Amino acid sequence: MRKGVKLKDESEVFIREMHADDLDRSLTFFRSLSDGDRAYLRRDVTDRVVVRERIERVNSGRVFRLVAVVDDKIVADGSLELEAHGWKEHMAEIRLIVAPEFQRKGLGTLMARELYLLAASKKVEEIIVRIMAPQKGVQAIFKKLGFHKEAVLHHYVKDIAGTKQDLVVMRCDLEELWQKLGDHLHDSDWRRTR
Ligand SMILES: CC(C)(COP(=O)(O)OP(=O)(O)OC[C@H]1O[C@@H](n2cnc3c(N)ncnc32)[C@H](O)[C@@H]1OP(=O)(O)O)[C@@H](O)C(=O)NCCC(=O)NCCS
């Protein structure tokens, strides 16, 4: 699946699933991020081993990764992680990161939309996103993308500098989102089933 989309500046980007041979492209992408954008990521994604593991987790069938590509370069990375079977089976978590030079052009929104479609095709009902409290701008963006603040876990995580930070959990009910955005979101190109 490879989908061409237009950004606000009329440039064209392709959104597709991440492949095993994306390791070098993915490393280049993460290494090009600003310290600010990388500071709150969970793992050291400048490390080749970590990035290889990320890609290999796709084979588990519970993690789905999408990338946005321009001229064979990755410019955004998004993932949908399904909860294990059991009491949170209807839930999934998304993560999203857009290269600095491609931010504020609508790419985050387009990637989020594809992740919502992917979630719907896996019969997910609710999505959460976990954000460190200092990322106020990111919380505002996810609010626009249909999430609301659900909980704050005090001093729950450490940032890359080792400082404890509050963790904000935001939540999005897909059924409510469909009603807001319209039925077309039910039509998914991401066909794999759970
Ligand atoms: C969060 C992120 C993915 C958004 O990507 P993006 O491509 O810039 O988002 P969009 O251009 O689609 O913008 C979405 C909305 O948020 C608004 N927005 C974008 N950046 C903003 C900012 N820094 N402050 C306030 N609002 C902002 C936009 O105006 C847009 O609203 P609109 O469509 O009504 O105009 C990107 O900022 C990012 O990669 N941040 C660092 C990584 C991160 O912290 N990820 C979250 C943890 S999972």
Short mmCIF file of N, CA, C and O in Angstrom, two decimals, residues 2 6-7 9 18 31 37 61-63 78 85 98-100 104 109-110 117 125 131 141-142 144 171 182-183 189 192:
data_model
loop_
_atom_site.label_atom_id
_atom_site.label_comp_id
_atom_site.label_asym_id
_atom_site.label_seq_id
_atom_site.Cartn_x
_atom_site.Cartn_y
_atom_site.Cartn_z
N ARG A 2 0.67 2.13 -0.97
CA ARG A 2 1.46 3.37 -1.07
C ARG A 2 0.49 4.44 -1.53
O ARG A 2 -0.17 4.28 -2.55
N LYS A 6 -1.04 15.30 -0.80
CA LYS A 6 -0.50 16.66 -1.00
C LYS A 6 -0.49 17.41 0.31
O LYS A 6 -1.48 17.40 1.05
N LEU A 7 0.60 18.09 0.59
CA LEU A 7 0.68 18.88 1.82
C LEU A 7 0.17 20.30 1.56
O LEU A 7 -0.15 20.66 0.42
N ASP A 9 1.67 23.02 1.37
CA ASP A 9 2.49 23.81 0.44
C ASP A 9 2.49 23.18 -0.97
O ASP A 9 3.34 23.52 -1.79
N MET A 18 6.12 0.64 6.67
CA MET A 18 7.57 0.54 6.80
C MET A 18 8.01 -0.88 6.40
O MET A 18 7.33 -1.85 6.69
N ARG A 31 18.18 10.53 13.20
CA ARG A 31 19.39 11.31 13.51
C ARG A 31 19.25 12.76 13.05
O ARG A 31 19.98 13.63 13.51
N ASP A 37 12.88 17.65 19.65
CA ASP A 37 11.90 16.65 19.26
C ASP A 37 12.28 15.25 19.76
O ASP A 37 11.43 14.41 20.02
N GLY A 61 2.98 -8.67 14.44
CA GLY A 61 1.56 -8.58 14.07
C GLY A 61 0.78 -7.65 14.99
O GLY A 61 -0.41 -7.44 14.79
N ARG A 62 1.42 -7.10 16.01
CA ARG A 62 0.72 -6.19 16.92
C ARG A 62 1.17 -4.75 16.74
O ARG A 62 0.58 -3.83 17.31
N VAL A 63 2.25 -4.55 16.00
CA VAL A 63 2.77 -3.20 15.77
C VAL A 63 2.75 -2.91 14.28
O VAL A 63 3.21 -3.73 13.48
N GLY A 78 5.09 6.98 11.87
CA GLY A 78 3.93 6.83 12.76
C GLY A 78 3.71 5.37 13.07
O GLY A 78 3.96 4.50 12.22
N HIS A 85 -3.91 -9.31 23.86
CA HIS A 85 -5.25 -9.85 24.12
C HIS A 85 -5.59 -9.69 25.60
O HIS A 85 -4.72 -9.74 26.45
N VAL A 98 7.17 13.89 12.98
CA VAL A 98 7.34 14.48 11.65
C VAL A 98 8.67 15.26 11.64
O VAL A 98 8.99 15.96 12.60
N ALA A 99 9.45 15.13 10.57
CA ALA A 99 10.72 15.86 10.45
C ALA A 99 10.47 17.36 10.58
O ALA A 99 9.46 17.86 10.06
N PRO A 100 11.36 18.09 11.28
CA PRO A 100 11.13 19.52 11.54
C PRO A 100 10.74 20.31 10.28
O PRO A 100 9.82 21.12 10.31
N ARG A 104 3.97 21.39 10.46
CA ARG A 104 3.02 22.49 10.23
C ARG A 104 2.58 22.59 8.78
O ARG A 104 2.20 23.65 8.30
N THR A 109 -1.33 15.50 10.52
CA THR A 109 -2.77 15.21 10.43
C THR A 109 -3.02 14.07 9.44
O THR A 109 -3.81 13.17 9.70
N LEU A 110 -2.34 14.12 8.29
CA LEU A 110 -2.53 13.07 7.28
C LEU A 110 -2.04 11.71 7.79
O LEU A 110 -2.70 10.68 7.57
N LEU A 117 -7.36 4.99 10.23
CA LEU A 117 -7.92 4.02 9.28
C LEU A 117 -7.38 2.62 9.56
O LEU A 117 -8.11 1.64 9.55
N GLU A 125 -11.20 0.29 19.11
CA GLU A 125 -12.27 1.24 19.46
C GLU A 125 -11.70 2.54 20.02
O GLU A 125 -12.28 3.60 19.85
N ILE A 131 2.24 11.45 26.23
CA ILE A 131 3.07 12.62 25.94
C ILE A 131 3.68 13.14 27.24
O ILE A 131 2.98 13.22 28.25
N ILE A 141 -1.81 19.84 19.59
CA ILE A 141 -1.98 19.24 18.27
C ILE A 141 -2.88 18.00 18.38
O ILE A 141 -3.82 17.83 17.60
N PHE A 142 -2.62 17.15 19.38
CA PHE A 142 -3.44 15.94 19.50
C PHE A 142 -4.87 16.26 19.88
O PHE A 142 -5.79 15.53 19.51
N LYS A 144 -6.43 18.78 18.62
CA LYS A 144 -7.01 19.05 17.29
C LYS A 144 -7.26 17.76 16.51
O LYS A 144 -8.13 17.69 15.66
N ARG A 171 -6.64 10.45 25.05
CA ARG A 171 -7.46 9.33 24.58
C ARG A 171 -8.40 9.79 23.47
O ARG A 171 -8.91 10.92 23.52
N GLY A 182 -17.07 11.99 9.55
CA GLY A 182 -17.85 11.44 8.44
C GLY A 182 -17.53 9.99 8.17
O GLY A 182 -16.47 9.48 8.51
N ASP A 183 -18.46 9.34 7.49
CA ASP A 183 -18.40 7.91 7.27
C ASP A 183 -17.23 7.44 6.42
O ASP A 183 -16.84 6.29 6.48
N ASP A 189 -7.92 1.44 3.36
CA ASP A 189 -7.05 0.77 2.40
C ASP A 189 -6.11 -0.20 3.10
O ASP A 189 -5.39 -0.93 2.48
N ARG A 192 -5.24 -5.54 6.26
CA ARG A 192 -4.94 -6.70 7.11
C ARG A 192 -5.90 -6.76 8.29
O ARG A 192 -6.29 -5.73 8.83
#
